[in-house]
Amino acid sequence: MAITSEKISVVSELKGKLSATKGAVLTNYRGLTVAQDTQLRRKLREAGVEYRVVKNTMTRIAAKEIGIEGLDVYLEGPTAIAISETDPVAPARVISDFVKEYKLKTLEVKAGLLDGKVIDAEGVKALASLPTREVLIAQVLAGMQTPIVGFVNVLQGSIRKFVYALDAVRKQKESA
């Protein structure tokens, strides 16, 4: 295989994408209709995920050069990669939701990348089932708010009892 400047630039670009990615999913896209592929690409684009068909050899070289171990075994047959540089869960969630929505048996998830580490198809499914970032933030904030609300209620109870005691003293003095 002759090494052309085009191949070198493809590997260089892939190295940049793979090293900057927070999350990526490798799929076998064989069996998708053109309409399904177009729909999947649109959904991924809306989520800020780049989706492209990649040559296995180029991906293998790029992964090896940036030190990603264990990706070689998944680089067989037609491969497309969904990459997100901002949200590690977005590629897995969009592809998983797409497979469920269209009840697809043909779109196979091969593997994924999470902060430079290779995860298998089951790991990608588990990642896709995580709540969204916004939901997680809301859960953390609710967890932080609960003790504060309890503390406020305790303080209000003490103040309320103090006010009742003062009122009782006032009534006692008025009747005396």
C-alpha positions as CSV (number, residue, x, y, z in Angstrom):
1,M,0.0,0.0,0.0
2,A,1.6,3.2,-1.1
3,I,1.6,6.0,1.4
4,T,0.2,9.1,-0.2
5,S,-0.1,12.6,1.2
6,E,-3.9,12.1,1.2
7,K,-3.6,9.0,3.5
8,I,-1.2,10.8,5.8
9,S,-3.6,13.7,6.1
10,V,-6.5,11.4,6.8
11,V,-4.5,9.6,9.6
12,S,-3.5,13.0,10.9
13,E,-7.0,14.3,11.0
14,L,-8.2,11.0,12.6
15,K,-5.5,11.3,15.3
16,G,-6.7,14.8,16.1
17,K,-10.3,13.7,16.3
18,L,-9.6,10.6,18.4
19,S,-7.3,12.4,20.8
20,A,-9.8,15.3,21.3
21,T,-12.9,13.1,21.7
22,K,-14.7,12.8,24.9
23,G,-16.8,9.9,23.6
24,A,-17.1,7.9,20.4
25,V,-19.0,4.9,19.1
26,L,-17.9,2.6,16.3
27,T,-20.7,1.0,14.3
28,N,-21.2,-1.5,11.5
29,Y,-23.6,0.5,9.3
30,R,-24.2,-2.3,6.8
31,G,-27.9,-2.9,6.1
32,L,-29.1,0.7,6.7
33,T,-31.2,2.2,4.0
34,V,-30.1,5.5,2.6
35,A,-33.1,7.1,4.3
36,Q,-32.2,5.6,7.7
37,D,-28.6,6.6,7.3
38,T,-29.6,10.2,6.5
39,Q,-32.0,10.3,9.5
40,L,-29.2,9.0,11.8
41,R,-26.7,11.5,10.5
42,R,-29.3,14.3,11.1
43,K,-29.9,13.2,14.6
44,L,-26.2,12.9,15.4
45,R,-25.6,16.4,13.9
46,E,-28.3,17.9,16.0
47,A,-26.6,16.4,19.1
48,G,-23.3,17.9,18.1
49,V,-21.8,14.6,17.0
50,E,-19.7,14.1,13.9
51,Y,-20.4,10.8,12.1
52,R,-18.3,9.5,9.3
53,V,-17.3,6.3,7.5
54,V,-13.6,5.5,8.2
55,K,-11.2,3.1,6.7
56,N,-10.2,0.5,9.3
57,T,-6.5,0.7,8.4
58,M,-6.4,4.4,8.8
59,T,-8.2,4.2,12.1
60,R,-5.9,1.5,13.3
61,I,-2.8,3.6,12.5
62,A,-4.2,6.7,14.1
63,A,-5.3,4.9,17.2
64,K,-1.9,3.2,17.5
65,E,0.0,6.5,17.1
66,I,-1.9,8.3,19.9
67,G,-1.7,5.3,22.2
68,I,-5.3,3.9,22.2
69,E,-5.0,0.2,23.0
70,G,-7.5,-2.5,22.2
71,L,-9.3,-0.9,19.3
72,D,-7.9,-3.2,16.6
73,V,-10.2,-6.2,17.3
74,Y,-13.2,-4.0,16.5
75,L,-11.9,-2.7,13.2
76,E,-13.3,-5.4,10.9
77,G,-15.9,-4.9,8.2
78,P,-17.5,-1.6,7.3
79,T,-17.0,0.9,10.1
80,A,-18.5,4.3,10.8
81,I,-17.5,6.4,13.8
82,A,-19.6,8.9,15.8
83,I,-17.4,11.4,17.6
84,S,-18.2,14.0,20.2
85,E,-15.6,16.4,21.5
86,T,-17.9,17.8,24.2
87,D,-20.4,15.2,25.5
88,P,-19.0,11.7,26.2
89,V,-22.5,10.2,26.3
90,A,-24.1,11.8,23.2
91,P,-22.9,9.4,20.5
92,A,-23.9,6.3,22.5
93,R,-27.3,7.8,23.4
94,V,-28.3,9.0,20.0
95,I,-27.3,5.7,18.3
96,S,-29.0,3.6,21.0
97,D,-32.2,5.7,20.8
98,F,-32.1,5.5,17.0
99,V,-31.8,1.7,17.1
100,K,-34.7,1.5,19.6
101,E,-36.9,4.0,17.7
102,Y,-36.6,2.2,14.3
103,K,-36.3,-1.3,15.9
104,L,-33.1,-1.9,13.8
105,K,-31.3,-5.2,13.8
106,T,-28.8,-4.0,11.2
107,L,-27.0,-1.1,12.9
108,E,-24.5,-2.9,15.1
109,V,-22.5,-1.1,17.8
110,K,-19.0,-2.5,17.7
111,A,-17.3,-0.6,20.5
112,G,-16.8,2.8,21.9
113,L,-14.2,5.2,23.3
114,L,-14.6,7.1,26.5
115,D,-11.9,9.6,27.3
116,G,-9.3,7.6,25.3
117,K,-10.3,4.1,26.7
118,V,-11.9,1.4,24.6
119,I,-15.2,0.0,25.9
120,D,-17.2,-2.9,24.4
121,A,-20.7,-2.8,23.0
122,E,-22.2,-3.6,26.4
123,G,-20.3,-0.7,27.9
124,V,-21.7,1.6,25.1
125,K,-25.3,0.4,26.0
126,A,-24.6,1.1,29.7
127,L,-23.3,4.5,28.8
128,A,-26.4,5.3,26.7
129,S,-28.6,4.4,29.6
130,L,-27.1,7.0,31.9
131,P,-29.3,10.1,32.6
132,T,-28.5,13.2,30.7
133,R,-26.0,15.8,32.1
134,E,-28.9,18.1,33.0
135,V,-30.7,15.4,34.9
136,L,-27.6,14.5,36.8
137,I,-27.0,18.1,37.7
138,A,-30.6,18.5,38.9
139,Q,-30.2,15.3,41.0
140,V,-27.1,16.6,42.6
141,L,-28.7,20.0,43.3
142,A,-31.8,18.4,44.8
143,G,-29.5,16.3,47.0
144,M,-27.7,19.4,48.2
145,Q,-30.9,21.3,48.7
146,T,-32.6,18.6,50.9
147,P,-30.4,19.1,54.0
148,I,-30.7,22.9,53.7
149,V,-34.5,22.6,53.6
150,G,-34.5,20.4,56.7
151,F,-32.3,22.8,58.5
152,V,-34.6,25.7,57.6
153,N,-37.6,23.7,58.9
154,V,-35.8,23.0,62.2
155,L,-34.9,26.7,62.6
156,Q,-38.5,27.7,61.8
157,G,-39.8,25.2,64.4
158,S,-37.6,26.7,67.1
159,I,-38.6,30.2,66.2
160,R,-42.3,29.2,66.1
161,K,-42.0,27.7,69.6
162,F,-40.3,30.8,70.8
163,V,-43.1,33.0,69.4
164,Y,-45.7,30.8,71.0
165,A,-43.9,31.1,74.3
166,L,-43.8,34.9,74.0
167,D,-47.4,35.0,73.1
168,A,-48.3,32.8,76.2
169,V,-46.3,35.2,78.4
170,R,-48.1,38.2,76.9
171,K,-51.5,36.6,77.5
172,Q,-50.5,35.7,81.0
173,K,-49.4,39.3,81.8
174,E,-52.6,40.7,80.2
175,S,-54.8,38.5,82.4
176,A,-52.8,39.3,85.5
